[in-house]
PDB file of C-alpha atoms in Angstrom:
ATOM      1  CA  MET A   1    -107.184  58.567 -34.282  1.00 86.00           C
ATOM      2  CA  ASN A   2    -106.482  60.816 -37.263  1.00 92.00           C
ATOM      3  CA  GLN A   3    -103.461  60.426 -39.527  1.00 93.00           C
ATOM      4  CA  ARG A   4    -101.790  63.629 -38.312  1.00 93.00           C
ATOM      5  CA  THR A   5    -101.846  62.455 -34.682  1.00 95.00           C
ATOM      6  CA  ILE A   6    -100.546  59.037 -35.681  1.00 94.00           C
ATOM      7  CA  HIS A   7     -97.759  60.675 -37.705  1.00 95.00           C
ATOM      8  CA  ASN A   8     -96.802  62.852 -34.729  1.00 95.00           C
ATOM      9  CA  LEU A   9     -96.631  59.729 -32.572  1.00 96.00           C
ATOM     10  CA  THR A  10     -94.142  58.196 -35.007  1.00 96.00           C
ATOM     11  CA  TRP A  11     -91.579  61.004 -34.847  1.00 97.00           C
ATOM     12  CA  LEU A  12     -92.122  62.536 -31.390  1.00 97.00           C
ATOM     13  CA  PRO A  13     -90.813  59.506 -29.417  1.00 98.00           C
ATOM     14  CA  ILE A  14     -87.669  59.436 -31.560  1.00 98.00           C
ATOM     15  CA  PHE A  15     -87.271  63.191 -31.124  1.00 98.00           C
ATOM     16  CA  ILE A  16     -87.384  62.654 -27.351  1.00 98.00           C
ATOM     17  CA  VAL A  17     -84.624  60.023 -27.713  1.00 98.00           C
ATOM     18  CA  GLY A  18     -82.542  62.597 -29.603  1.00 98.00           C
ATOM     19  CA  ILE A  19     -83.091  65.301 -26.962  1.00 98.00           C
ATOM     20  CA  ALA A  20     -82.334  62.835 -24.150  1.00 98.00           C
ATOM     21  CA  SER A  21     -79.114  61.756 -25.896  1.00 98.00           C
ATOM     22  CA  VAL A  22     -77.985  65.366 -26.149  1.00 98.00           C
ATOM     23  CA  GLY A  23     -78.855  65.898 -22.467  1.00 98.00           C
ATOM     24  CA  LEU A  24     -77.076  62.775 -21.249  1.00 97.00           C
ATOM     25  CA  GLY A  25     -74.054  63.581 -23.386  1.00 98.00           C
ATOM     26  CA  GLY A  26     -73.968  67.053 -21.897  1.00 98.00           C
ATOM     27  CA  LEU A  27     -74.115  65.532 -18.419  1.00 97.00           C
ATOM     28  CA  TRP A  28     -71.051  63.371 -19.105  1.00 97.00           C
ATOM     29  CA  CYS A  29     -69.222  66.292 -20.729  1.00 97.00           C
ATOM     30  CA  LEU A  30     -69.889  68.801 -17.945  1.00 97.00           C
ATOM     31  CA  HIS A  31     -69.664  66.658 -14.811  1.00 97.00           C
ATOM     32  CA  PRO A  32     -66.310  67.241 -13.058  1.00 97.00           C
ATOM     33  CA  GLU A  33     -65.900  63.516 -12.253  1.00 96.00           C
ATOM     34  CA  PRO A  34     -68.168  61.738 -14.754  1.00 96.00           C
ATOM     35  CA  TRP A  35     -67.111  58.227 -13.703  1.00 93.00           C
ATOM     36  CA  LEU A  36     -68.956  58.865 -10.442  1.00 94.00           C
ATOM     37  CA  LEU A  37     -72.283  58.974 -12.316  1.00 94.00           C
ATOM     38  CA  ASP A  38     -72.155  55.194 -12.488  1.00 92.00           C
ATOM     39  CA  GLN A  39     -69.668  54.574  -9.683  1.00 94.00           C
ATOM     40  CA  LEU A  40     -71.208  51.416  -8.193  1.00 93.00           C
ATOM     41  CA  PRO A  41     -71.394  49.390 -11.422  1.00 93.00           C
ATOM     42  CA  ASN A  42     -67.897  50.533 -12.381  1.00 92.00           C
ATOM     43  CA  GLU A  43     -66.489  49.455  -9.020  1.00 94.00           C
ATOM     44  CA  ILE A  44     -68.263  46.106  -9.317  1.00 93.00           C
ATOM     45  CA  LEU A  45     -66.793  45.615 -12.794  1.00 93.00           C
ATOM     46  CA  LEU A  46     -63.293  46.647 -11.669  1.00 93.00           C
ATOM     47  CA  ARG A  47     -63.610  44.726  -8.382  1.00 94.00           C
ATOM     48  CA  THR A  48     -62.059  47.642  -6.518  1.00 95.00           C
ATOM     49  CA  LYS A  49     -63.096  51.026  -5.141  1.00 95.00           C
ATOM     50  CA  PHE A  50     -62.152  54.172  -7.046  1.00 94.00           C
ATOM     51  CA  SER A  51     -60.428  55.500  -3.921  1.00 93.00           C
ATOM     52  CA  GLU A  52     -58.104  52.471  -3.910  1.00 95.00           C
ATOM     53  CA  LEU A  53     -57.565  52.658  -7.634  1.00 94.00           C
ATOM     54  CA  PHE A  54     -56.659  56.358  -7.553  1.00 94.00           C
ATOM     55  CA  SER A  55     -54.406  56.004  -4.501  1.00 94.00           C
ATOM     56  CA  ALA A  56     -51.826  53.857  -6.322  1.00 94.00           C
ATOM     57  CA  ASN A  57     -48.882  55.905  -7.609  1.00 95.00           C
ATOM     58  CA  ILE A  58     -49.080  54.344 -11.041  1.00 95.00           C
ATOM     59  CA  ASN A  59     -52.679  55.622 -11.371  1.00 95.00           C
ATOM     60  CA  VAL A  60     -52.004  59.243 -10.466  1.00 94.00           C
ATOM     61  CA  HIS A  61     -53.174  60.407 -13.909  1.00 95.00           C
ATOM     62  CA  LEU A  62     -56.046  57.933 -14.202  1.00 95.00           C
ATOM     63  CA  PRO A  63     -58.681  60.594 -13.377  1.00 95.00           C
ATOM     64  CA  ASP A  64     -57.389  62.701 -16.291  1.00 96.00           C
ATOM     65  CA  TYR A  65     -57.665  59.718 -18.603  1.00 96.00           C
ATOM     66  CA  LEU A  66     -61.178  58.905 -17.390  1.00 96.00           C
ATOM     67  CA  ILE A  67     -62.261  62.498 -17.946  1.00 97.00           C
ATOM     68  CA  VAL A  68     -61.096  62.294 -21.560  1.00 97.00           C
ATOM     69  CA  ILE A  69     -62.843  58.954 -22.125  1.00 97.00           C
ATOM     70  CA  TYR A  70     -66.107  60.098 -20.540  1.00 97.00           C
ATOM     71  CA  ARG A  71     -66.021  63.440 -22.370  1.00 97.00           C
ATOM     72  CA  PHE A  72     -65.492  61.556 -25.632  1.00 98.00           C
ATOM     73  CA  PHE A  73     -68.482  59.369 -24.765  1.00 96.00           C
ATOM     74  CA  GLY A  74     -70.483  62.485 -23.914  1.00 98.00           C
ATOM     75  CA  TRP A  75     -69.620  64.115 -27.246  1.00 98.00           C
ATOM     76  CA  TRP A  76     -70.548  60.888 -29.006  1.00 97.00           C
ATOM     77  CA  LEU A  77     -73.970  60.971 -27.344  1.00 97.00           C
ATOM     78  CA  ILE A  78     -74.419  64.639 -28.207  1.00 98.00           C
ATOM     79  CA  ALA A  79     -73.485  63.916 -31.838  1.00 98.00           C
ATOM     80  CA  LEU A  80     -75.857  60.949 -32.001  1.00 97.00           C
ATOM     81  CA  GLY A  81     -78.684  63.011 -30.531  1.00 98.00           C
ATOM     82  CA  LEU A  82     -78.073  65.872 -32.961  1.00 98.00           C
ATOM     83  CA  ILE A  83     -77.963  63.457 -35.906  1.00 98.00           C
ATOM     84  CA  ILE A  84     -81.288  61.951 -34.817  1.00 98.00           C
ATOM     85  CA  ILE A  85     -82.866  65.394 -34.434  1.00 98.00           C
ATOM     86  CA  THR A  86     -81.496  66.573 -37.783  1.00 98.00           C
ATOM     87  CA  TYR A  87     -82.731  63.402 -39.502  1.00 97.00           C
ATOM     88  CA  LEU A  88     -86.196  63.933 -38.075  1.00 96.00           C
ATOM     89  CA  LEU A  89     -86.308  67.586 -39.044  1.00 95.00           C
ATOM     90  CA  SER A  90     -85.079  66.913 -42.574  1.00 96.00           C
ATOM     91  CA  THR A  91     -87.220  63.856 -43.376  1.00 95.00           C
ATOM     92  CA  ARG A  92     -90.195  64.581 -41.110  1.00 90.00           C
ATOM     93  CA  MET A  93     -90.416  60.794 -41.186  1.00 93.00           C
ATOM     94  CA  GLY A  94     -92.819  61.329 -44.057  1.00 91.00           C
ATOM     95  CA  THR A  95     -91.994  58.135 -45.920  1.00 94.00           C
ATOM     96  CA  LYS A  96     -92.111  54.515 -44.910  1.00 94.00           C
ATOM     97  CA  PHE A  97     -88.393  54.245 -45.756  1.00 95.00           C
ATOM     98  CA  ALA A  98     -87.508  57.166 -43.445  1.00 95.00           C
ATOM     99  CA  ARG A  99     -89.503  55.689 -40.564  1.00 96.00           C
ATOM    100  CA  ASP A 100     -88.241  52.143 -41.031  1.00 96.00           C
ATOM    101  CA  SER A 101     -84.626  53.281 -41.438  1.00 96.00           C
ATOM    102  CA  ILE A 102     -84.398  55.275 -38.209  1.00 97.00           C
ATOM    103  CA  ASN A 103     -86.360  52.668 -36.266  1.00 97.00           C
ATOM    104  CA  MET A 104     -84.101  49.859 -37.485  1.00 98.00           C
ATOM    105  CA  VAL A 105     -80.912  51.771 -36.688  1.00 97.00           C
ATOM    106  CA  LEU A 106     -82.158  52.637 -33.205  1.00 97.00           C
ATOM    107  CA  PHE A 107     -83.251  49.042 -32.645  1.00 98.00           C
ATOM    108  CA  ILE A 108     -79.746  47.805 -33.497  1.00 98.00           C
ATOM    109  CA  VAL A 109     -78.203  50.435 -31.196  1.00 97.00           C
ATOM    110  CA  LEU A 110     -80.552  49.426 -28.355  1.00 97.00           C
ATOM    111  CA  VAL A 111     -79.751  45.719 -28.758  1.00 98.00           C
ATOM    112  CA  GLY A 112     -76.040  46.562 -28.533  1.00 97.00           C
ATOM    113  CA  LEU A 113     -76.600  48.734 -25.474  1.00 96.00           C
ATOM    114  CA  TYR A 114     -78.640  46.023 -23.752  1.00 97.00           C
ATOM    115  CA  TYR A 115     -75.861  43.526 -24.426  1.00 97.00           C
ATOM    116  CA  LEU A 116     -73.132  45.827 -23.084  1.00 95.00           C
ATOM    117  CA  VAL A 117     -75.063  46.991 -20.043  1.00 95.00           C
ATOM    118  CA  PHE A 118     -76.336  43.595 -18.942  1.00 95.00           C
ATOM    119  CA  SER A 119     -73.032  41.860 -19.717  1.00 95.00           C
ATOM    120  CA  PHE A 120     -70.776  44.327 -17.926  1.00 93.00           C
ATOM    121  CA  ILE A 121     -72.663  46.853 -15.775  1.00 93.00           C
ATOM    122  CA  PRO A 122     -76.114  45.447 -14.921  1.00 93.00           C
ATOM    123  CA  LYS A 123     -76.394  47.608 -11.802  1.00 92.00           C
ATOM    124  CA  SER A 124     -76.008  50.829 -13.793  1.00 93.00           C
ATOM    125  CA  PRO A 125     -78.334  53.645 -12.766  1.00 92.00           C
ATOM    126  CA  PHE A 126     -78.905  54.205 -16.487  1.00 92.00           C
ATOM    127  CA  VAL A 127     -80.767  50.898 -17.015  1.00 96.00           C
ATOM    128  CA  PRO A 128     -84.150  52.640 -16.554  1.00 96.00           C
ATOM    129  CA  ILE A 129     -83.191  55.021 -19.367  1.00 96.00           C
ATOM    130  CA  LEU A 130     -82.724  51.989 -21.638  1.00 97.00           C
ATOM    131  CA  TYR A 131     -86.243  50.880 -20.739  1.00 98.00           C
ATOM    132  CA  VAL A 132     -87.634  54.346 -21.504  1.00 98.00           C
ATOM    133  CA  PHE A 133     -85.789  54.427 -24.852  1.00 98.00           C
ATOM    134  CA  THR A 134     -87.212  50.975 -25.641  1.00 98.00           C
ATOM    135  CA  LEU A 135     -90.712  52.180 -24.830  1.00 98.00           C
ATOM    136  CA  LEU A 136     -90.258  55.261 -27.018  1.00 98.00           C
ATOM    137  CA  LEU A 137     -88.922  53.201 -29.929  1.00 98.00           C
ATOM    138  CA  SER A 138     -91.755  50.695 -29.543  1.00 98.00           C
ATOM    139  CA  CYS A 139     -94.262  53.544 -29.616  1.00 98.00           C
ATOM    140  CA  SER A 140     -92.710  54.929 -32.798  1.00 97.00           C
ATOM    141  CA  VAL A 141     -92.686  51.494 -34.474  1.00 97.00           C
ATOM    142  CA  TYR A 142     -96.293  50.836 -33.441  1.00 97.00           C
ATOM    143  CA  PHE A 143     -97.593  54.112 -34.827  1.00 96.00           C
ATOM    144  CA  SER A 144     -95.400  53.776 -37.924  1.00 96.00           C
ATOM    145  CA  ARG A 145     -97.235  50.534 -38.676  1.00 95.00           C
ATOM    146  CA  ARG A 146    -100.577  52.225 -38.041  1.00 94.00           C
ATOM    147  CA  LEU A 147     -99.603  55.002 -40.434  1.00 90.00           C
ATOM    148  CA  GLY A 148     -98.858  52.558 -43.233  1.00 70.00           C
ATOM    149  CA  GLN A 149     -97.656  54.185 -46.415  1.00 54.00           C
TER     150      GLN A 149
END
């Protein structure tokens, strides 16, 4: 495999992570009831159904609060994705430091996400996305090592 192909296989997987983060963030920002995207794991964590939770008088404004929280999370994902994309476009991952830096940061983020998901919402429909992100990061790390200097 030539060096150009190997180099492309170092940045392309991370670019896909950035695009996916922007897309998922947009999903949470635009969905009218974003807590329903992962309803089952949330209800398991809360040990109650959303319908029961929202029916209590004290929780009449809970949907408004959840919209704000999920939209904030969505914007955070969009920002993270845009930062990843911008980093890739500006560095082209042309140096060992650039490759190692982004891969290490994303590794730390993934470890934290695995901990949160499997500690609190293991039945989340987004678990497969974690596996895909792990595969993409592993691919980038593998080809970064093949690229060397």
